Amino acid sequence: MSKEVNNIVLSAMSGDRDAYGMLYEKYALDMYRFALGICKNTYDAQDAVQETAVAVFKSMHSLRNPDKFKSYLFSALSNTCKKVLSKNNYIVEFEDTGYTDSEIEFSIPVREALDKLNDISKEIVLLSVVGGFKSHEIGKIMDLPSGTVRTKLRRALAQLRKELE
Amino acid sequence: MSRKTNDFLDKKMQVKLPENLSKDNILNSIDNSKAEVIEISKKKNVTKKLVPMVASLLLVVGLVGMYFGMGLGDKKAPVQNNTSDITDVMSYQSYDKIYERFDKLHKEYEKNYFWDVFLYADEEIMEEDAVADDAVAGNNAAPESSPGNMNNGSTITETTTNKDFGTTNTQEKDVDEGDIIKTDGNYLYIANADNSSISIVDVTGEKMVEASQIDLKDNESVREIYINGNKLVVVGHLQTEHRTENNENYKVYDSLAYVEWDTVVKVYDISDRNAPKLINEYSQQGGYNNSRMIGTKLYAISIYRVNVYNDDYRNACIPEITVDDGACKRIPADCISVIESSESTTYAVITTLDISKKVEPESSAILGECGNLYASSKGLFLCESAQDEKYQEITKIYRFEYTDSGVRHAAEGKVNGYINNQFSMSYDGEYFRIATTFNKVTVDGDSVSMNVEDRVNNLYILNNSLQIVGKVEDMAKGELIKSVRFVGNMAYVVTFRQTDPLFVIDLSNPEKPTVKGELKIPGFSEYLHPITENLLVGVGQDGTMIGTNGDCKVSLFDVSNPYEPKESSVLKVSGGNAYCYSPVANNHKTYITLSDNEFAVPFSIDYYVNNGQINPSGDYYIRYKLTADGLCEVARLRVGDNGSQIMGATYVENTFYVVNNCYENRTYVKAYDLTTNKEIDSIQTAEWRKG
C-alpha cells in the first residue's frame, strides 16, 4: 500500500468519514466484483458490499496496522458474502435492476467457468484476481496455509484457462 | 503463467459499480446507521514536523544514518557459522555486502515496479506483532519459580513478601514473558487498554487503590510489561510521524502523516510505587514482535522492513537503535547476520538490555525473514516458514547463543513442515525439538498439487548445529497439529481432523524418539498444560465436525502409563447449548494456576437460546480443581458481558483479579473473593481520553 493510502487509512481509523469515503471509492469496484463472484445475484452482492462498507467503518478503530486495511476489508466482505449466502439459501437469478446484464455481470463464460470451481477455489481466485492479494495474504484471510493457497490457485487458474481458451 | 491468467481474467470480469454503491450512498448509509461516534484517537496528534514528501520517512532515517560508524569497533569478531552443512548465514566486518544486496534489490524493483511485492512480502511476520497485545498473567504460584531471581546471578533487590500470588503462565519456568498484568503480591501492574498508560494498583488494603499511573508520550504505546523487583519494564511501539507535502493524489490530506512503527523499551524505577521514575529507555527500528526476560536481561525483537524503493535506501538499509540521549546508532556490521539465500528486505532486530544497570542495549540483527520466537534459558531461536526449491513447506530455524552482552547467531537448520506456535519448540541446551505439520506437495511438470490426505505431522530432534539427529515422521495422516507441549523428556502432541489423537512421544533417546501411546477422543485441545508429572490439562474444542461452532471442553489426560494415555476427566463448558471460545487458545497467559491443584480458564460463552440460564451469555473465568476423583468445576466467575474482553488475570492470596477491556478502551479491574466467588471490588484504571 502506498504511503498516501496509508495516511488515509490512518485518518479513517480515527473516524474521518471523508477519508473513509476515499478508501471506499478506491476499493468499491473490486469489492463489488468479488461479491458478484461469490454471491449468486446482484442484489446479494450489493447488500454484501454495503453491509461490509458500513461495518468496516464502524470497526476501523480496532484495525491495528494500517497496512492491513485491504486484507481487513476483504476478510470482512468474504464473511459477509457467506452470511448473505446462507441467509438467502435459494437461488435468485439476476433480476432486473435497471441495468443491462453486460453492465453488471461478468462475461457469461467467466461466470460459468467460475461456477465450476469449488467454493474455496473460487474465493481464492477472486481474492487473487479481483482483490490482487498474494497467496500468503489470501491464506491469512481464509485461514489456510499459504502453500495450500498457491496450489489451489495454480490449479484453479489452469482450469479456468482451459475453460476459457 | 498465473500473472497472465490473472490479467486475462481481470479483463473478463470488468463491471460497473451500481449507483447504490456509490461513495455518497455508502457514506449516507454510514451516517444513517447510527454508528457510534468513534472519537479521534489520542495517538493521532500529528507531529508538527514538516518534511518534504520525497524525504518523508526515509530521509529522516537517512539523516540520522549519518551517525554511521558510531558504535563500531567495540564488538567481538564476526561469527561465521560453519557448524552446519549449508553455510547460509554470514556476517561481515563492513556494510558493503549488505549495500550490495540492497543495490541489487533496488535496481530490480525499479525495473519491475510491483509495489505489493515489497509491501506484502513480510506481512506474515508483521502478523506476529499484531498478536502481541493479547496477554495475561498468573501461574506457577510457587514464588521460587518467579523468574526474577533465576540465572545470571545479577539479581536485583526483591521486595520480599510471603504472600501467595500469581505469576505469568510462561512456556519455560525460568524465562519470563511480557503480559498486560503483573503482580508482586502488593500491587497490580496493568497495561491499560488505551495503550498509553500503565496503572499501578495497590491491593494491600480492603479496596483497590490506584497508587500511580505512568502516562506514556503521545507517540508511544504499551504492548507488554515486565516486573522485576523494583523495576517496571514497558515494551511497546513508538510512532514516528512524518508529514508529507505536495501530495498530489490526495490534496485534502496532505497534512497527514506517514507513520513509522518502531519498538520502544522503557525501564522505570518503582521503589516508590507512588512515583515511578523513568531511568532508562531506548528504541529500535521495526515493529514490536516479541520479547522475553531472563534474569535481569530483556531480549526484545522487532521486525524492520527496509523500503528499497526509496532512493535513499542505502541509509535505511541498516537498522538503528536510538538510546536515551537521542543518539542513533547503526547496528555494527559484524553483529548483522545475513541469510545469503534469502532476498528478503526484512530484518529481525534483537536487542539485549540488562535492566539492573544504566547501560545501553546491545543489539544484533538477522537479515532474512524470521519472526517466530522461542527462548529457553539456554538459547534463543527464531524461525520462519519457507518453501524449498521443490516447493515443499519447510521451517528454517536460526539459533542464537547468549553472550555476556547480548546474543549472537550460532547455527541454522531446517525441517519439513510448519509450526503451530511457540509451544511447538523446546530446547534443553543440547537438543532442540520441534513438532511440525507438513503438507506434502506433489510436483508434476508445471502443476503443483497437494492432497490433504498426504498431510502428516513430524517431530524432529536437532543438535546444537541444528542438524537433525532423530525424528518421528508421518504421524496422524491427514490431520493438523493443534497443540504441543514438551515436558522433560516427553512430548505431547495433539492433532485434529475429526477426533483428537494425543500422541505421547518419548524423547529420552534423542536419536530415536518413539511414539509410546496414542489416544483418540472427540474434539481437540488447543492448549496443553502439565499440572502434575503425569497429568496434563487440555483446553479446547469439544468434538464436532463443524469446527469452531461447538462447545469447549477441559480435559484431564493421565499419561502415567505413556503406552496408554487416558482422558480421565472431561468437563464440557456449555453442554452444547452455546457457542464457546477460550482466549487460552491464542493466549496461553490467560490460563491461571491458582495452586497445585487448582486453576482457572477463561471462556466466552454465547448461548444459542437465552432461556433463563442461571449463567447468561458473557465472559467467564471457570475455576477447576483436581481431586482424587478427577477434575471438577468449582465455580464460574462471570467477569464480563458481551461488550467486554478478558485481557488477563492474576491473583493475590484469596482474591482473583481480572482485567477487562470494555467499549471505548476503558479498562476495568474486577476483584473476586475466591472463597465466595463473588465480585467484591472493581475499579476503572483507564478511560478513553480525548487527545
mmCIF file of C-alpha atoms in Angstrom, chain A residues 1-8 10-33 36 42-43 45-47 49-51 53-55 57-61 64-71 99 101-107 109-110 114 125-126 128-130 132-137 139-140 144-148 150-158 160-161 164-165, chain B residues 1-31 33-36 38-41 44 53-58 114-117 119-124 126-127 129-130 133 193 195 223 237 239 242 244 247 249-253 256-259 261 305 307 310 387 391 393 418 439 441 446-452 455 480 663 665:
data_model
loop_
_atom_site.group_PDB
_atom_site.id
_atom_site.type_symbol
_atom_site.label_atom_id
_atom_site.label_comp_id
_atom_site.label_asym_id
_atom_site.label_seq_id
_atom_site.Cartn_x
_atom_site.Cartn_y
_atom_site.Cartn_z
ATOM 1 C CA MET A 1 0.000 0.000 0.000
ATOM 2 C CA SER A 2 1.369 3.370 -0.857
ATOM 3 C CA LYS A 3 2.085 5.957 1.766
ATOM 4 C CA GLU A 4 -0.802 8.085 0.583
ATOM 5 C CA VAL A 5 -3.258 5.282 1.112
ATOM 6 C CA ASN A 6 -1.651 4.558 4.431
ATOM 7 C CA ASN A 7 -2.279 8.137 5.516
ATOM 8 C CA ILE A 8 -5.875 7.935 4.547
ATOM 9 C CA LEU A 10 -4.966 6.339 9.493
ATOM 10 C CA SER A 11 -7.435 9.183 9.170
ATOM 11 C CA ALA A 12 -10.265 6.780 8.606
ATOM 12 C CA MET A 13 -9.167 4.824 11.647
ATOM 13 C CA SER A 14 -9.664 7.930 13.710
ATOM 14 C CA GLY A 15 -13.175 8.284 12.393
ATOM 15 C CA ASP A 16 -12.705 10.604 9.435
ATOM 16 C CA ARG A 17 -15.742 9.952 7.286
ATOM 17 C CA ASP A 18 -14.373 11.586 4.175
ATOM 18 C CA ALA A 19 -11.140 9.703 4.379
ATOM 19 C CA TYR A 20 -13.110 6.516 4.608
ATOM 20 C CA GLY A 21 -15.078 7.635 1.582
ATOM 21 C CA MET A 22 -11.890 7.926 -0.395
ATOM 22 C CA LEU A 23 -10.799 4.478 0.678
ATOM 23 C CA TYR A 24 -14.160 3.060 -0.183
ATOM 24 C CA GLU A 25 -14.052 4.664 -3.587
ATOM 25 C CA LYS A 26 -10.671 3.115 -4.204
ATOM 26 C CA TYR A 27 -11.801 -0.411 -3.414
ATOM 27 C CA ALA A 28 -15.537 -0.328 -4.120
ATOM 28 C CA LEU A 29 -15.407 -1.753 -7.599
ATOM 29 C CA ASP A 30 -13.114 -4.606 -6.613
ATOM 30 C CA MET A 31 -15.324 -5.323 -3.640
ATOM 31 C CA TYR A 32 -18.348 -5.447 -5.856
ATOM 32 C CA ARG A 33 -16.641 -7.701 -8.367
ATOM 33 C CA LEU A 36 -20.556 -10.765 -7.559
ATOM 34 C CA THR A 42 -26.583 -8.686 -7.908
ATOM 35 C CA TYR A 43 -28.896 -7.909 -5.000
ATOM 36 C CA ALA A 45 -23.667 -8.737 -3.942
ATOM 37 C CA GLN A 46 -24.779 -5.161 -3.431
ATOM 38 C CA ASP A 47 -26.132 -5.953 0.004
ATOM 39 C CA VAL A 49 -20.792 -4.662 -0.200
ATOM 40 C CA GLN A 50 -22.971 -2.111 1.521
ATOM 41 C CA GLU A 51 -23.152 -4.021 4.772
ATOM 42 C CA ALA A 53 -18.636 -0.963 3.976
ATOM 43 C CA VAL A 54 -20.731 0.249 6.896
ATOM 44 C CA ALA A 55 -19.485 -2.396 9.322
ATOM 45 C CA PHE A 57 -16.139 1.857 9.044
ATOM 46 C CA LYS A 58 -17.603 1.224 12.459
ATOM 47 C CA SER A 59 -14.837 -1.142 13.387
ATOM 48 C CA MET A 60 -11.979 0.800 11.828
ATOM 49 C CA HIS A 61 -10.608 1.783 15.203
ATOM 50 C CA ARG A 64 -4.067 -2.167 14.341
ATOM 51 C CA ASN A 65 -1.896 -1.993 11.328
ATOM 52 C CA PRO A 66 -2.934 0.396 8.577
ATOM 53 C CA ASP A 67 -1.074 -1.755 6.056
ATOM 54 C CA LYS A 68 -3.655 -4.416 6.697
ATOM 55 C CA PHE A 69 -6.650 -2.359 5.717
ATOM 56 C CA LYS A 70 -7.285 -4.045 2.415
ATOM 57 C CA SER A 71 -6.971 -7.537 3.886
ATOM 58 C CA TYR A 99 -29.034 -2.196 -15.750
ATOM 59 C CA ASP A 101 -26.567 -7.601 -17.971
ATOM 60 C CA SER A 102 -23.461 -6.512 -19.725
ATOM 61 C CA GLU A 103 -23.110 -3.636 -17.322
ATOM 62 C CA ILE A 104 -23.353 -5.566 -14.148
ATOM 63 C CA GLU A 105 -22.362 -9.091 -14.913
ATOM 64 C CA PHE A 106 -19.081 -10.691 -15.656
ATOM 65 C CA SER A 107 -18.952 -12.121 -19.109
ATOM 66 C CA PRO A 109 -18.249 -17.704 -19.952
ATOM 67 C CA VAL A 110 -16.243 -16.424 -16.984
ATOM 68 C CA LEU A 114 -16.030 -19.743 -12.088
ATOM 69 C CA VAL A 125 -9.259 -16.949 -7.472
ATOM 70 C CA LEU A 126 -11.412 -13.918 -6.753
ATOM 71 C CA SER A 128 -6.169 -13.118 -6.285
ATOM 72 C CA VAL A 129 -7.610 -11.703 -9.491
ATOM 73 C CA VAL A 130 -10.035 -9.111 -8.215
ATOM 74 C CA GLY A 132 -4.934 -8.533 -6.073
ATOM 75 C CA PHE A 133 -3.786 -10.341 -2.941
ATOM 76 C CA LYS A 134 -0.703 -12.513 -2.656
ATOM 77 C CA SER A 135 -1.126 -16.119 -1.691
ATOM 78 C CA HIS A 136 0.053 -15.646 1.876
ATOM 79 C CA GLU A 137 -2.429 -12.824 2.330
ATOM 80 C CA GLY A 139 -4.004 -17.626 3.406
ATOM 81 C CA LYS A 140 -4.488 -15.172 6.231
ATOM 82 C CA LEU A 144 -5.389 -21.676 5.008
ATOM 83 C CA PRO A 145 -1.666 -22.388 4.782
ATOM 84 C CA SER A 146 -0.149 -20.270 2.034
ATOM 85 C CA GLY A 147 1.192 -23.389 0.337
ATOM 86 C CA THR A 148 -2.330 -24.692 0.013
ATOM 87 C CA ARG A 150 -0.710 -21.421 -4.012
ATOM 88 C CA THR A 151 -1.506 -24.950 -5.032
ATOM 89 C CA LYS A 152 -5.217 -24.384 -5.300
ATOM 90 C CA LEU A 153 -4.747 -21.109 -7.124
ATOM 91 C CA ARG A 154 -2.417 -22.629 -9.638
ATOM 92 C CA ARG A 155 -4.823 -25.454 -10.298
ATOM 93 C CA ALA A 156 -7.888 -23.267 -10.465
ATOM 94 C CA LEU A 157 -6.257 -20.807 -12.826
ATOM 95 C CA ALA A 158 -5.132 -23.620 -15.062
ATOM 96 C CA LEU A 160 -10.165 -21.577 -15.843
ATOM 97 C CA ARG A 161 -7.722 -21.022 -18.611
ATOM 98 C CA LEU A 164 -11.917 -20.026 -21.407
ATOM 99 C CA GLU A 165 -9.434 -20.512 -24.169
ATOM 100 C CA MET B 1 1.556 -18.375 -16.047
ATOM 101 C CA SER B 2 -0.671 -17.135 -13.279
ATOM 102 C CA ARG B 3 0.142 -13.494 -13.846
ATOM 103 C CA LYS B 4 -1.039 -13.810 -17.427
ATOM 104 C CA THR B 5 -4.139 -15.719 -16.475
ATOM 105 C CA ASN B 6 -4.828 -13.209 -13.745
ATOM 106 C CA ASP B 7 -4.728 -10.312 -16.178
ATOM 107 C CA PHE B 8 -6.824 -12.191 -18.647
ATOM 108 C CA LEU B 9 -9.497 -12.953 -16.090
ATOM 109 C CA ASP B 10 -9.302 -9.469 -14.706
ATOM 110 C CA LYS B 11 -10.295 -8.094 -18.093
ATOM 111 C CA LYS B 12 -13.174 -10.504 -18.372
ATOM 112 C CA MET B 13 -14.501 -9.507 -15.016
ATOM 113 C CA GLN B 14 -14.973 -5.822 -15.581
ATOM 114 C CA VAL B 15 -18.255 -4.449 -14.312
ATOM 115 C CA LYS B 16 -19.634 -1.064 -13.446
ATOM 116 C CA LEU B 17 -20.324 -0.040 -9.917
ATOM 117 C CA PRO B 18 -24.068 0.315 -9.397
ATOM 118 C CA GLU B 19 -25.298 3.694 -8.273
ATOM 119 C CA ASN B 20 -26.469 2.464 -4.894
ATOM 120 C CA LEU B 21 -22.911 1.514 -4.073
ATOM 121 C CA SER B 22 -21.524 4.919 -4.889
ATOM 122 C CA LYS B 23 -19.370 6.582 -2.311
ATOM 123 C CA ASP B 24 -22.045 9.083 -1.366
ATOM 124 C CA ASN B 25 -24.661 6.446 -0.910
ATOM 125 C CA ILE B 26 -22.398 4.376 1.293
ATOM 126 C CA LEU B 27 -21.456 7.381 3.377
ATOM 127 C CA ASN B 28 -25.140 8.129 3.764
ATOM 128 C CA SER B 29 -25.804 4.629 4.979
ATOM 129 C CA ILE B 30 -22.955 5.022 7.409
ATOM 130 C CA ASP B 31 -24.497 8.220 8.706
ATOM 131 C CA SER B 33 -26.669 3.509 10.628
ATOM 132 C CA LYS B 34 -26.258 5.457 13.849
ATOM 133 C CA ALA B 35 -22.677 4.432 14.081
ATOM 134 C CA GLU B 36 -21.289 5.048 17.490
ATOM 135 C CA ILE B 38 -15.585 6.995 17.034
ATOM 136 C CA GLU B 39 -13.531 9.592 18.680
ATOM 137 C CA ILE B 40 -10.267 10.860 17.446
ATOM 138 C CA SER B 41 -7.548 8.724 18.858
ATOM 139 C CA LYS B 44 -3.477 10.876 16.163
ATOM 140 C CA MET B 53 7.299 14.327 0.656
ATOM 141 C CA VAL B 54 10.263 12.903 -1.166
ATOM 142 C CA ALA B 55 12.102 12.731 2.055
ATOM 143 C CA SER B 56 9.274 11.516 4.209
ATOM 144 C CA LEU B 57 10.325 8.718 6.460
ATOM 145 C CA LEU B 58 13.430 7.559 4.818
ATOM 146 C CA PHE B 114 5.224 -4.313 -8.257
ATOM 147 C CA TRP B 115 4.831 -2.301 -5.123
ATOM 148 C CA ASP B 116 2.834 -5.011 -3.481
ATOM 149 C CA VAL B 117 5.666 -7.488 -3.707
ATOM 150 C CA LEU B 119 4.901 -4.374 0.872
ATOM 151 C CA TYR B 120 3.362 -7.704 1.488
ATOM 152 C CA ALA B 121 6.391 -9.939 1.379
ATOM 153 C CA ASP B 122 6.776 -9.798 5.097
ATOM 154 C CA GLU B 123 3.259 -9.500 6.231
ATOM 155 C CA GLU B 124 3.234 -12.853 7.917
ATOM 156 C CA MET B 126 4.141 -8.480 10.880
ATOM 157 C CA GLU B 127 1.141 -10.517 11.838
ATOM 158 C CA ASP B 129 3.349 -8.227 16.268
ATOM 159 C CA ALA B 130 -0.342 -7.644 15.933
ATOM 160 C CA ASP B 133 -1.416 -7.255 22.562
ATOM 161 C CA ALA B 193 -6.463 -0.646 27.071
ATOM 162 C CA ASN B 195 -2.381 1.586 25.203
ATOM 163 C CA ARG B 223 2.192 -3.721 24.371
ATOM 164 C CA HIS B 237 5.520 0.869 19.987
ATOM 165 C CA GLN B 239 5.174 6.031 16.258
ATOM 166 C CA HIS B 242 6.351 12.236 9.004
ATOM 167 C CA THR B 244 4.117 14.999 3.692
ATOM 168 C CA ASN B 247 0.697 15.038 -2.100
ATOM 169 C CA ASN B 249 -3.235 12.306 -5.198
ATOM 170 C CA TYR B 250 -4.872 13.338 -2.029
ATOM 171 C CA LYS B 251 -4.509 17.052 -1.708
ATOM 172 C CA VAL B 252 -7.072 17.280 1.028
ATOM 173 C CA TYR B 253 -4.995 15.061 3.204
ATOM 174 C CA LEU B 256 -1.490 13.910 7.239
ATOM 175 C CA ALA B 257 1.384 11.834 8.328
ATOM 176 C CA TYR B 258 3.120 8.740 7.176
ATOM 177 C CA VAL B 259 3.707 6.671 10.238
ATOM 178 C CA TRP B 261 6.369 1.996 13.821
ATOM 179 C CA ARG B 305 11.355 -3.714 6.764
ATOM 180 C CA ASN B 307 11.959 0.323 1.864
ATOM 181 C CA ASN B 310 13.219 4.898 -1.808
ATOM 182 C CA GLN B 387 9.430 -23.115 0.626
ATOM 183 C CA TYR B 391 8.004 -26.275 -3.396
ATOM 184 C CA GLU B 393 6.973 -26.298 3.024
ATOM 185 C CA TYR B 418 5.362 -25.557 9.642
ATOM 186 C CA ASN B 439 1.690 -30.675 3.674
ATOM 187 C CA VAL B 441 3.321 -31.275 -2.280
ATOM 188 C CA ASP B 446 4.130 -27.265 -14.243
ATOM 189 C CA SER B 447 1.463 -28.245 -11.785
ATOM 190 C CA VAL B 448 1.924 -28.447 -8.069
ATOM 191 C CA SER B 449 -0.726 -30.191 -6.079
ATOM 192 C CA MET B 450 -1.427 -31.099 -2.538
ATOM 193 C CA ASN B 451 -3.717 -33.707 -1.139
ATOM 194 C CA VAL B 452 -4.982 -33.222 2.379
ATOM 195 C CA ARG B 455 -0.630 -34.171 5.219
ATOM 196 C CA LEU B 480 -3.186 -30.929 11.738
ATOM 197 C CA TYR B 663 -16.015 -0.444 24.821
ATOM 198 C CA ASN B 665 -10.880 1.342 25.569
#
